[in-house]
Each structure stands twice: as structure tokens, then as C-alpha cells.
Amino acid sequence: MELINLRSDTQTLPTEEMLEAIRHAALGDDTYDEDPTVQEFEARAADVLGKEAALLVLSGHMGNLTALMTHARPGDEVLLDPESHIFYYEVGSLASVAGLMPKPVPSHHGMIEPTDLREAIRKRNLHYPVPRLLCLENTHNRSGGRAVSLELHRELCGIAREHGLAIHLDGARVFNAAIRHGVSAADYAAEVDSVMFCLSKGLSCPLGSVLAGSKDFIAEADMRRKRLGGGMRQAGIIAACGLVALEKMIDRQADDHDNARTLAKALNEIPGLSVDLSSVETNMVYVDHSASGVSTDEVLARLRKAGVLASARPPRHFRFVTHRHIDAAIVEEALSRVRKAMES
Ligand SMILES: Cc1ncc(COP(=O)(O)O)c(C=O)c1O
């Protein structure tokens, strides 16, 4: 029995077209600015986001960290949601590598209240760290892939600007947010100084992310990337996949959203499981299994035995994420396996 892998959109494999593109990519040493495929890709990525320049980085983590270190200096304050990926995960690199002071601004289901942001920005004072940067995340992973509207995004960015803060968007899945709200990723990017998006999630590339911003910002960021060990040689093999992704993989993610919705509705009918349908806005489904009376680890073990992989969100939830390898027929098969697993 082949496993149905719903753990994450990071589990996607490159398409045949991407593998062909790698084979035929023109390559050079990117540290000498001599990889034509990287150059073509970075120009195209900047264009898609409406920014002046872009930089290929190895991961979302590296893109965010490079941005943080370009915007701020050790000891500066960065305002961000404690449920954001940058704060919650990434092995504390915000503090240990960038040396920044986090100022938590809690969100409600991924949405920061404008009044909370206003309150969190302190007036300059000899005793306080210098507030330098606001980090936003869209879609918001730990709230179940919720997508912040362009209206709220604009309002938050407006407040940050009033107070002289720079703004970075962790847009690992910014195209999912744009699809959800019927706008473009460039609409979100227009409001911020820098934006990071991932190639290696719903866009199906084997690795890579992009950091975009002004020409000056990206020139600085290039140096920070190098400092983090992110200078690359024949990186055109990554960029070649990225070019295919930008052309073919963005719009198809609407199917992932439809499949997540179908999955969520049917999971809600399975005894022991429930899904807050209002939380299912993009490609993630957080499933509350607490009524089943078994632990998250036990539920995951039963699902695996039935042939379905999920991610743990203990103590009450597990997570399913739809992606390119999950079509409507696989959703049906997954549901029948989940039903069996929960009956056992
Ligand atoms: C919102 C968000 N930001 C950043 C990252 C980090 O991306 P990477 O795993 O490529 O470092 C992730 C990964 O899941 C994410 O979900």
C-alpha cells in the first residue's frame, strides 16, 4: 500500500519539467555573478513580486534570517507574533544568530489586531531596545494556513510606517494568501520592504526560497547571505526549477485549497474528529482529535498503519496539508483510510 503523505507541502517532489530544466540549464559560478539561470530567475522573481531585485537563498529560514540581519543590528527590537514561524521555530536563530530582541505581538488566529500593534510599539526611551522591524507572516502556518486580507495587511503596515519601522513579510506561502483573497502576491509585497517566499513548498521545487526588496536592500542582503554560508556556485540547478515553478505552479495551488476544503468537511463527519471549517482558508487542515480520547501520537500511529501520514500538533490536533501530489481521488482514498483508522 502506498502511503498518502499529507504531512506538509514541503514533501512535494520536482516535476518532470523541472528535472528536464535542470539538465539543460546554463550554469556558472553564482558567487562570481556568472550563473545566467540564477540571474534570469532572480529577475523574474523580483518581477512577480513587483520588487526591484531578488536573491535566491537555500531555505525559507535562510531568507528570513538574511532579511532580519539586513534590517536590524544586534540588540534592536523586532515586533512579531509569538506563534510566527520565525519566533516559534528556527532553533532560536532570531536571538542566537541575528542577536535581536523579540517583542511579541500576539495574533488571534494569525491576525494581529491594529490596536495591539499600536500598543506594542514603544516610544524611544533610553532604557528600551530600539524598535526597528515588524515581521508579518502570510499565510500563517500555526493558525492553520489562514490568509491575512490585503486590507488588514495594509493597515498593519501603515501603523509600522507611521512609527518608522521597516517591514519584512515571511511569505513562505504568500501565493496561497493571494489566491485566497483574489489579489496578487505583488499587492502584499508593495506594502513591505522585504518579502521571502518558498519554492520548496506548494510550488513543488526540491529546495530554495527567494528574498526580494529594493536593489540596495538586496545588495546588502547578498553579503549577509554569504555570511550565513549561503553563497552558492552552480545554483542554476535550483533556479531552473524555480523558473518552471513561477510559470506553472502558482495558479494550480487553487486546487490544493479546494481539496483541503473537501477533506475538512468530510473529516468533520468522522466520529472522534472535528475541524473548525472557518479555519480552512488555504491548503492546511487542523484536525481536533480530542473527542477520540487518544493521544496525538497514538492517532498518528493509527493513521500511519492505515496508510496516511499527518503532522502532530499536540495535545489536541494533527495537521493535514494538501499539495500537488494530492488530487480529488487521493482525498477520497485518504478519507476512507482515516475512517478505518478511527474505527479501530
Ligand atoms: C511560514 C514559514 N516560514 C518559514 C519557513 C521555513 O522554511 P524552510 O523550511 O525552507 O526553512 C516555513 C517552513 O515550514 C514556514 O512555514
mmCIF file of C-alpha atoms and ligand atoms in Angstrom:
data_model
loop_
_atom_site.group_PDB
_atom_site.id
_atom_site.type_symbol
_atom_site.label_atom_id
_atom_site.label_comp_id
_atom_site.label_asym_id
_atom_site.label_seq_id
_atom_site.Cartn_x
_atom_site.Cartn_y
_atom_site.Cartn_z
ATOM 1 C CA MET A 1 0.000 0.000 0.000
ATOM 2 C CA GLU A 2 1.397 3.366 -1.000
ATOM 3 C CA LEU A 3 1.407 5.913 1.814
ATOM 4 C CA ILE A 4 -0.666 9.084 1.322
ATOM 5 C CA ASN A 5 1.597 11.870 2.506
ATOM 6 C CA LEU A 6 -0.396 14.761 3.938
ATOM 7 C CA ARG A 7 2.266 15.935 6.388
ATOM 8 C CA SER A 8 3.272 19.075 4.524
ATOM 9 C CA ASP A 9 3.529 20.769 1.142
ATOM 10 C CA THR A 10 7.301 20.588 1.728
ATOM 11 C CA GLN A 11 7.045 16.890 0.807
ATOM 12 C CA THR A 12 6.383 17.659 -2.859
ATOM 13 C CA LEU A 13 8.776 16.325 -5.479
ATOM 14 C CA PRO A 14 10.041 18.182 -8.559
ATOM 15 C CA THR A 15 8.023 17.792 -11.769
ATOM 16 C CA GLU A 16 9.458 16.069 -14.861
ATOM 17 C CA GLU A 17 9.691 19.511 -16.472
ATOM 18 C CA MET A 18 11.826 20.742 -13.567
ATOM 19 C CA LEU A 19 14.170 17.779 -13.890
ATOM 20 C CA GLU A 20 14.488 18.447 -17.637
ATOM 21 C CA ALA A 21 15.110 22.133 -16.923
ATOM 22 C CA ILE A 22 17.974 21.194 -14.570
ATOM 23 C CA ARG A 23 19.501 19.024 -17.312
ATOM 24 C CA HIS A 24 19.507 21.871 -19.831
ATOM 25 C CA ALA A 25 20.213 24.845 -17.545
ATOM 26 C CA ALA A 26 23.081 27.171 -18.466
ATOM 27 C CA LEU A 27 25.328 27.236 -15.384
ATOM 28 C CA GLY A 28 28.148 29.324 -13.940
ATOM 29 C CA ASP A 29 29.622 30.305 -10.597
ATOM 30 C CA ASP A 30 26.981 32.422 -8.881
ATOM 31 C CA THR A 31 29.483 33.765 -6.348
ATOM 32 C CA TYR A 32 31.162 35.423 -9.379
ATOM 33 C CA ASP A 33 27.695 36.574 -10.589
ATOM 34 C CA GLU A 34 28.165 34.248 -13.539
ATOM 35 C CA ASP A 35 25.198 31.894 -13.392
ATOM 36 C CA PRO A 36 22.818 33.038 -16.166
ATOM 37 C CA THR A 37 19.952 30.854 -14.931
ATOM 38 C CA VAL A 38 20.151 32.340 -11.439
ATOM 39 C CA GLN A 39 20.189 35.813 -12.944
ATOM 40 C CA GLU A 40 17.172 35.096 -15.131
ATOM 41 C CA PHE A 41 15.319 33.568 -12.207
ATOM 42 C CA GLU A 42 16.071 36.388 -9.748
ATOM 43 C CA ALA A 43 14.915 38.991 -12.271
ATOM 44 C CA ARG A 44 11.716 37.029 -12.906
ATOM 45 C CA ALA A 45 11.043 36.511 -9.181
ATOM 46 C CA ALA A 46 11.527 40.240 -8.491
ATOM 47 C CA ASP A 47 9.110 40.977 -11.320
ATOM 48 C CA VAL A 48 6.434 38.612 -9.984
ATOM 49 C CA LEU A 49 6.613 40.409 -6.620
ATOM 50 C CA GLY A 50 6.884 43.908 -8.125
ATOM 51 C CA LYS A 51 10.215 44.475 -6.360
ATOM 52 C CA GLU A 52 13.458 45.880 -7.792
ATOM 53 C CA ALA A 53 15.610 42.865 -7.001
ATOM 54 C CA ALA A 54 15.593 39.352 -5.612
ATOM 55 C CA LEU A 55 18.055 36.875 -4.165
ATOM 56 C CA LEU A 56 17.914 33.097 -4.356
ATOM 57 C CA VAL A 57 18.515 31.516 -0.944
ATOM 58 C CA LEU A 58 18.692 27.922 0.195
ATOM 59 C CA SER A 59 15.678 27.868 2.505
ATOM 60 C CA GLY A 60 12.889 29.934 3.975
ATOM 61 C CA HIS A 61 14.817 30.068 7.221
ATOM 62 C CA MET A 62 17.882 31.483 5.469
ATOM 63 C CA GLY A 63 15.743 34.037 3.612
ATOM 64 C CA ASN A 64 14.071 35.274 6.796
ATOM 65 C CA LEU A 65 17.309 35.344 8.762
ATOM 66 C CA THR A 66 19.130 37.197 5.974
ATOM 67 C CA ALA A 67 16.309 39.755 5.943
ATOM 68 C CA LEU A 68 16.344 40.204 9.729
ATOM 69 C CA MET A 69 20.102 40.729 9.749
ATOM 70 C CA THR A 70 19.908 43.206 6.883
ATOM 71 C CA HIS A 71 17.180 45.297 8.505
ATOM 72 C CA ALA A 72 18.415 45.308 12.099
ATOM 73 C CA ARG A 73 21.518 45.193 14.278
ATOM 74 C CA PRO A 74 22.111 43.111 17.419
ATOM 75 C CA GLY A 75 20.084 44.490 20.319
ATOM 76 C CA ASP A 76 17.381 46.020 18.089
ATOM 77 C CA GLU A 77 13.771 45.096 18.696
ATOM 78 C CA VAL A 78 11.701 43.129 16.224
ATOM 79 C CA LEU A 79 7.924 43.014 16.652
ATOM 80 C CA LEU A 80 6.349 39.699 15.746
ATOM 81 C CA ASP A 81 3.654 37.197 16.653
ATOM 82 C CA PRO A 82 4.899 34.570 19.162
ATOM 83 C CA GLU A 83 3.088 31.994 17.006
ATOM 84 C CA SER A 84 5.033 33.078 13.919
ATOM 85 C CA HIS A 85 7.441 30.640 12.322
ATOM 86 C CA ILE A 86 10.410 32.965 12.878
ATOM 87 C CA PHE A 87 9.728 33.123 16.629
ATOM 88 C CA TYR A 88 8.259 29.691 17.371
ATOM 89 C CA TYR A 89 10.604 27.532 15.282
ATOM 90 C CA GLU A 90 14.047 28.012 13.734
ATOM 91 C CA VAL A 91 16.010 26.904 16.824
ATOM 92 C CA GLY A 92 16.148 30.394 18.307
ATOM 93 C CA SER A 93 18.219 31.849 15.444
ATOM 94 C CA LEU A 94 16.458 35.200 15.887
ATOM 95 C CA ALA A 95 18.371 35.537 19.164
ATOM 96 C CA SER A 96 21.385 33.286 18.710
ATOM 97 C CA VAL A 97 22.410 34.287 15.179
ATOM 98 C CA ALA A 98 20.771 37.666 14.495
ATOM 99 C CA GLY A 99 21.062 38.824 18.136
ATOM 100 C CA LEU A 100 17.665 40.542 18.016
ATOM 101 C CA MET A 101 15.216 41.283 20.816
ATOM 102 C CA PRO A 102 11.764 39.887 20.049
ATOM 103 C CA LYS A 103 8.761 41.957 21.100
ATOM 104 C CA PRO A 104 5.789 39.569 20.946
ATOM 105 C CA VAL A 105 2.532 40.900 19.479
ATOM 106 C CA PRO A 106 0.074 38.014 19.855
ATOM 107 C CA SER A 107 -2.280 37.408 16.938
ATOM 108 C CA HIS A 108 -5.791 35.989 17.020
ATOM 109 C CA HIS A 109 -5.796 33.070 14.586
ATOM 110 C CA GLY A 110 -2.905 34.623 12.707
ATOM 111 C CA MET A 111 -4.435 38.112 12.594
ATOM 112 C CA ILE A 112 -2.680 40.868 14.568
ATOM 113 C CA GLU A 113 -5.137 43.492 15.848
ATOM 114 C CA PRO A 114 -4.113 47.003 14.735
ATOM 115 C CA THR A 115 -4.711 48.314 18.281
ATOM 116 C CA ASP A 116 -2.411 45.617 19.708
ATOM 117 C CA LEU A 117 0.312 46.604 17.255
ATOM 118 C CA ARG A 118 -0.038 50.293 18.170
ATOM 119 C CA GLU A 119 0.246 49.430 21.852
ATOM 120 C CA ALA A 120 3.293 47.231 21.300
ATOM 121 C CA ILE A 121 5.332 49.938 19.566
ATOM 122 C CA ARG A 122 7.009 51.836 22.379
ATOM 123 C CA LYS A 123 8.240 55.400 22.190
ATOM 124 C CA ARG A 124 12.019 55.667 22.023
ATOM 125 C CA ASN A 125 13.452 55.667 25.527
ATOM 126 C CA LEU A 126 16.977 55.354 26.836
ATOM 127 C CA HIS A 127 16.014 52.153 28.656
ATOM 128 C CA TYR A 128 14.360 50.290 25.758
ATOM 129 C CA PRO A 129 15.810 48.420 22.831
ATOM 130 C CA VAL A 130 15.366 50.343 19.568
ATOM 131 C CA PRO A 131 12.200 49.175 17.770
ATOM 132 C CA ARG A 132 13.402 48.517 14.230
ATOM 133 C CA LEU A 133 11.307 45.985 12.399
ATOM 134 C CA LEU A 134 7.837 44.454 12.081
ATOM 135 C CA CYS A 135 7.697 40.841 10.817
ATOM 136 C CA LEU A 136 4.411 39.568 9.392
ATOM 137 C CA GLU A 137 3.585 36.030 8.232
ATOM 138 C CA ASN A 138 1.120 35.202 5.454
ATOM 139 C CA THR A 139 -0.280 32.600 5.162
ATOM 140 C CA HIS A 140 0.023 31.952 8.865
ATOM 141 C CA ASN A 141 1.247 28.415 9.440
ATOM 142 C CA ARG A 142 0.397 27.775 13.091
ATOM 143 C CA SER A 143 -3.133 29.123 12.738
ATOM 144 C CA GLY A 144 -3.830 26.520 10.063
ATOM 145 C CA GLY A 145 -2.778 28.396 6.946
ATOM 146 C CA ARG A 146 -5.091 31.346 7.470
ATOM 147 C CA ALA A 147 -4.613 34.168 4.975
ATOM 148 C CA VAL A 148 -4.445 37.748 6.219
ATOM 149 C CA SER A 149 -6.526 40.027 3.979
ATOM 150 C CA LEU A 150 -4.862 42.772 1.960
ATOM 151 C CA GLU A 151 -6.907 45.331 3.944
ATOM 152 C CA LEU A 152 -5.564 44.198 7.322
ATOM 153 C CA HIS A 153 -2.052 43.769 5.882
ATOM 154 C CA ARG A 154 -2.167 47.384 4.636
ATOM 155 C CA GLU A 155 -3.439 48.680 7.948
ATOM 156 C CA LEU A 156 -0.675 46.950 9.923
ATOM 157 C CA CYS A 157 1.994 48.146 7.504
ATOM 158 C CA GLY A 158 0.599 51.693 7.723
ATOM 159 C CA ILE A 159 0.984 51.656 11.514
ATOM 160 C CA ALA A 160 4.534 50.331 11.274
ATOM 161 C CA ARG A 161 5.432 53.076 8.759
ATOM 162 C CA GLU A 162 3.958 55.802 10.980
ATOM 163 C CA HIS A 163 6.446 54.695 13.624
ATOM 164 C CA GLY A 164 9.412 54.409 11.307
ATOM 165 C CA LEU A 165 9.660 50.609 11.404
ATOM 166 C CA ALA A 166 10.920 48.553 8.490
ATOM 167 C CA ILE A 167 8.624 45.667 7.482
ATOM 168 C CA HIS A 168 9.509 42.118 6.474
ATOM 169 C CA LEU A 169 6.933 39.615 5.251
ATOM 170 C CA ASP A 170 7.525 35.913 5.841
ATOM 171 C CA GLY A 171 5.544 34.946 2.767
ATOM 172 C CA ALA A 172 6.685 31.324 2.644
ATOM 173 C CA ARG A 173 3.171 30.699 1.231
ATOM 174 C CA VAL A 174 2.289 34.213 0.064
ATOM 175 C CA PHE A 175 0.824 32.907 -3.206
ATOM 176 C CA ASN A 176 -1.685 30.858 -1.215
ATOM 177 C CA ALA A 177 -2.744 34.048 0.586
ATOM 178 C CA ALA A 178 -3.056 35.899 -2.715
ATOM 179 C CA ILE A 179 -5.174 33.123 -4.242
ATOM 180 C CA ARG A 180 -7.424 33.050 -1.192
ATOM 181 C CA HIS A 181 -8.122 36.784 -1.381
ATOM 182 C CA GLY A 182 -8.158 37.133 -5.176
ATOM 183 C CA VAL A 183 -5.238 39.568 -5.242
ATOM 184 C CA SER A 184 -1.613 39.234 -6.368
ATOM 185 C CA ALA A 185 1.446 38.488 -4.275
ATOM 186 C CA ALA A 186 2.793 41.821 -5.560
ATOM 187 C CA ASP A 187 -0.126 43.573 -3.811
ATOM 188 C CA TYR A 188 1.128 42.254 -0.477
ATOM 189 C CA ALA A 189 4.769 42.867 -1.392
ATOM 190 C CA ALA A 190 4.077 46.511 -2.317
ATOM 191 C CA GLU A 191 3.435 47.317 1.352
ATOM 192 C CA VAL A 192 6.642 45.857 2.788
ATOM 193 C CA ASP A 193 10.386 46.451 2.476
ATOM 194 C CA SER A 194 11.254 42.807 2.021
ATOM 195 C CA VAL A 195 9.425 39.583 1.340
ATOM 196 C CA MET A 196 10.503 35.961 1.407
ATOM 197 C CA PHE A 197 8.677 33.160 -0.400
ATOM 198 C CA CYS A 198 9.491 29.461 -0.678
ATOM 199 C CA LEU A 199 9.939 27.444 -3.857
ATOM 200 C CA SER A 200 10.079 24.200 -1.925
ATOM 201 C CA LYS A 201 6.513 24.129 -0.564
ATOM 202 C CA GLY A 202 3.374 24.279 -2.703
ATOM 203 C CA LEU A 203 5.469 25.354 -5.701
ATOM 204 C CA SER A 204 6.955 21.863 -5.755
ATOM 205 C CA CYS A 205 10.668 22.624 -6.131
ATOM 206 C CA PRO A 206 13.164 20.396 -4.318
ATOM 207 C CA LEU A 207 14.707 23.356 -2.485
ATOM 208 C CA GLY A 208 15.137 27.098 -2.489
ATOM 209 C CA SER A 209 13.463 30.321 -1.427
ATOM 210 C CA VAL A 210 13.562 33.912 -2.572
ATOM 211 C CA LEU A 211 14.181 37.175 -0.743
ATOM 212 C CA ALA A 212 13.041 40.307 -2.582
ATOM 213 C CA GLY A 213 13.289 44.038 -1.918
ATOM 214 C CA SER A 214 14.920 47.192 -3.236
ATOM 215 C CA LYS A 215 18.215 46.988 -5.167
ATOM 216 C CA ASP A 216 20.131 48.457 -2.224
ATOM 217 C CA PHE A 217 18.497 46.106 0.262
ATOM 218 C CA ILE A 218 19.288 43.041 -1.850
ATOM 219 C CA ALA A 219 22.908 44.154 -2.336
ATOM 220 C CA GLU A 220 23.260 44.273 1.477
ATOM 221 C CA ALA A 221 21.345 41.021 1.882
ATOM 222 C CA ASP A 222 23.718 39.309 -0.578
ATOM 223 C CA MET A 223 26.557 39.937 1.881
ATOM 224 C CA ARG A 224 24.547 38.647 4.858
ATOM 225 C CA ARG A 225 23.600 35.522 2.902
ATOM 226 C CA LYS A 226 27.281 34.899 2.268
ATOM 227 C CA ARG A 227 27.986 35.418 5.964
ATOM 228 C CA LEU A 228 25.421 32.712 6.739
ATOM 229 C CA GLY A 229 27.133 30.281 4.397
ATOM 230 C CA GLY A 230 24.601 30.806 1.638
ATOM 231 C CA GLY A 231 26.958 31.794 -1.187
ATOM 232 C CA MET A 232 26.406 29.250 -3.967
ATOM 233 C CA ARG A 233 28.219 28.104 -7.064
ATOM 234 C CA GLN A 234 26.229 26.478 -9.930
ATOM 235 C CA ALA A 235 22.938 27.388 -8.267
ATOM 236 C CA GLY A 236 21.249 27.474 -11.673
ATOM 237 C CA ILE A 237 20.100 23.930 -10.979
ATOM 238 C CA ILE A 238 17.845 25.376 -8.257
ATOM 239 C CA ALA A 239 16.893 28.424 -10.297
ATOM 240 C CA ALA A 240 15.949 26.255 -13.291
ATOM 241 C CA CYS A 241 13.257 24.567 -11.179
ATOM 242 C CA GLY A 242 12.236 27.968 -9.839
ATOM 243 C CA LEU A 243 11.602 29.287 -13.339
ATOM 244 C CA VAL A 244 9.260 26.374 -14.043
ATOM 245 C CA ALA A 245 7.558 26.930 -10.673
ATOM 246 C CA LEU A 246 6.906 30.619 -11.313
ATOM 247 C CA GLU A 247 5.320 29.785 -14.647
ATOM 248 C CA LYS A 248 3.381 26.622 -13.866
ATOM 249 C CA MET A 249 2.956 26.078 -10.136
ATOM 250 C CA ILE A 250 1.417 29.252 -8.706
ATOM 251 C CA ASP A 251 -2.166 29.161 -10.006
ATOM 252 C CA ARG A 252 -2.599 25.404 -9.617
ATOM 253 C CA GLN A 253 -2.481 25.834 -5.841
ATOM 254 C CA ALA A 254 -6.171 26.841 -6.009
ATOM 255 C CA ASP A 255 -6.806 23.081 -6.469
ATOM 256 C CA ASP A 256 -4.960 22.412 -3.195
ATOM 257 C CA HIS A 257 -7.321 24.830 -1.438
ATOM 258 C CA ASP A 258 -10.395 23.081 -2.917
ATOM 259 C CA ASN A 259 -9.035 19.676 -1.890
ATOM 260 C CA ALA A 260 -8.323 20.904 1.646
ATOM 261 C CA ARG A 261 -11.912 22.117 1.944
ATOM 262 C CA THR A 262 -13.340 18.792 0.719
ATOM 263 C CA LEU A 263 -11.072 16.941 3.115
ATOM 264 C CA ALA A 264 -12.034 19.169 6.049
ATOM 265 C CA LYS A 265 -15.785 18.838 5.519
ATOM 266 C CA ALA A 266 -15.633 15.040 5.323
ATOM 267 C CA LEU A 267 -13.259 14.722 8.311
ATOM 268 C CA ASN A 268 -15.815 16.647 10.344
ATOM 269 C CA GLU A 269 -18.249 13.740 9.828
ATOM 270 C CA ILE A 270 -15.869 11.130 11.268
ATOM 271 C CA PRO A 271 -16.584 10.262 14.926
ATOM 272 C CA GLY A 272 -13.820 11.453 17.243
ATOM 273 C CA LEU A 273 -12.603 14.153 14.831
ATOM 274 C CA SER A 274 -13.644 17.727 14.256
ATOM 275 C CA VAL A 275 -12.430 20.580 12.101
ATOM 276 C CA ASP A 276 -13.213 24.259 12.556
ATOM 277 C CA LEU A 277 -14.214 24.841 8.937
ATOM 278 C CA SER A 278 -13.761 28.584 9.264
ATOM 279 C CA SER A 279 -10.053 27.958 9.813
ATOM 280 C CA VAL A 280 -9.609 26.174 6.475
ATOM 281 C CA GLU A 281 -8.697 29.056 4.198
ATOM 282 C CA THR A 282 -5.876 27.653 2.074
ATOM 283 C CA ASN A 283 -4.131 24.260 1.904
ATOM 284 C CA MET A 284 -3.996 23.275 5.595
ATOM 285 C CA VAL A 285 -6.467 21.368 7.751
ATOM 286 C CA TYR A 286 -6.003 21.276 11.519
ATOM 287 C CA VAL A 287 -7.973 18.345 12.903
ATOM 288 C CA ASP A 288 -9.057 18.256 16.568
ATOM 289 C CA HIS A 289 -8.931 14.619 17.687
ATOM 290 C CA SER A 290 -9.585 15.220 21.401
ATOM 291 C CA ALA A 291 -13.074 13.630 21.278
ATOM 292 C CA SER A 292 -11.421 10.347 20.246
ATOM 293 C CA GLY A 293 -9.869 10.065 23.728
ATOM 294 C CA VAL A 294 -6.449 9.042 22.383
ATOM 295 C CA SER A 295 -3.190 10.953 22.280
ATOM 296 C CA THR A 296 -1.883 12.720 19.194
ATOM 297 C CA ASP A 297 0.977 10.185 18.915
ATOM 298 C CA GLU A 298 -1.474 7.296 19.052
ATOM 299 C CA VAL A 299 -3.754 8.862 16.419
ATOM 300 C CA LEU A 300 -0.754 9.448 14.136
ATOM 301 C CA ALA A 301 0.401 5.859 14.624
ATOM 302 C CA ARG A 302 -3.069 4.554 13.690
ATOM 303 C CA LEU A 303 -3.204 6.785 10.640
ATOM 304 C CA ARG A 304 0.231 5.613 9.520
ATOM 305 C CA LYS A 305 -0.824 1.994 9.906
ATOM 306 C CA ALA A 306 -3.845 2.765 7.724
ATOM 307 C CA GLY A 307 -1.516 4.373 5.136
ATOM 308 C CA VAL A 308 -1.887 8.100 5.840
ATOM 309 C CA LEU A 309 0.840 10.466 7.101
ATOM 310 C CA ALA A 310 -0.063 13.522 9.188
ATOM 311 C CA SER A 311 1.905 16.023 11.301
ATOM 312 C CA ALA A 312 1.432 16.225 15.064
ATOM 313 C CA ARG A 313 0.066 19.401 16.651
ATOM 314 C CA PRO A 314 -0.286 18.082 20.213
ATOM 315 C CA PRO A 315 -2.080 17.829 22.519
ATOM 316 C CA ARG A 316 -5.397 18.108 20.585
ATOM 317 C CA HIS A 317 -4.621 18.383 16.895
ATOM 318 C CA PHE A 318 -2.951 16.832 13.908
ATOM 319 C CA ARG A 319 -2.373 18.619 10.631
ATOM 320 C CA PHE A 320 -3.036 17.664 7.014
ATOM 321 C CA VAL A 321 -1.643 19.762 4.147
ATOM 322 C CA THR A 322 -2.759 19.312 0.535
ATOM 323 C CA HIS A 323 -0.333 19.735 -2.345
ATOM 324 C CA ARG A 324 0.458 18.757 -5.944
ATOM 325 C CA HIS A 325 0.528 15.003 -5.248
ATOM 326 C CA ILE A 326 -2.919 15.031 -3.614
ATOM 327 C CA ASP A 327 -5.762 15.089 -6.150
ATOM 328 C CA ALA A 328 -9.504 14.626 -5.563
ATOM 329 C CA ALA A 329 -9.288 10.806 -5.903
ATOM 330 C CA ILE A 330 -6.475 10.628 -3.349
ATOM 331 C CA VAL A 331 -8.510 12.801 -0.981
ATOM 332 C CA GLU A 332 -11.326 10.211 -1.191
ATOM 333 C CA GLU A 333 -8.902 7.341 -0.585
ATOM 334 C CA ALA A 334 -7.322 9.198 2.354
ATOM 335 C CA LEU A 335 -10.755 9.767 3.888
ATOM 336 C CA SER A 336 -11.662 6.101 3.661
ATOM 337 C CA ARG A 337 -8.334 5.177 5.347
ATOM 338 C CA VAL A 338 -8.848 7.804 8.097
ATOM 339 C CA ARG A 339 -12.375 6.431 8.758
ATOM 340 C CA LYS A 340 -10.963 2.916 9.153
ATOM 341 C CA ALA A 341 -8.140 4.128 11.405
ATOM 342 C CA MET A 342 -10.531 5.973 13.698
ATOM 343 C CA GLU A 343 -12.910 2.995 13.892
ATOM 344 C CA SER A 344 -10.036 0.877 15.149
HETATM 345 C C1 LIG B 1 5.717 30.321 7.479
HETATM 346 C C2 LIG B 1 7.039 29.666 7.292
HETATM 347 N N1 LIG B 1 8.133 30.422 7.224
HETATM 348 C C3 LIG B 1 9.361 29.892 7.046
HETATM 349 C C4 LIG B 1 9.516 28.540 6.916
HETATM 350 C C5 LIG B 1 10.914 27.972 6.774
HETATM 351 O O1 LIG B 1 11.108 27.418 5.518
HETATM 352 P P1 LIG B 1 12.309 26.333 5.317
HETATM 353 O O2 LIG B 1 11.793 25.074 5.887
HETATM 354 O O3 LIG B 1 12.504 26.312 3.847
HETATM 355 O O4 LIG B 1 13.484 26.841 6.046
HETATM 356 C C6 LIG B 1 8.406 27.700 6.974
HETATM 357 C C7 LIG B 1 8.568 26.239 6.854
HETATM 358 O O5 LIG B 1 7.675 25.467 7.068
HETATM 359 C C8 LIG B 1 7.123 28.283 7.170
HETATM 360 O O6 LIG B 1 6.039 27.528 7.250
#
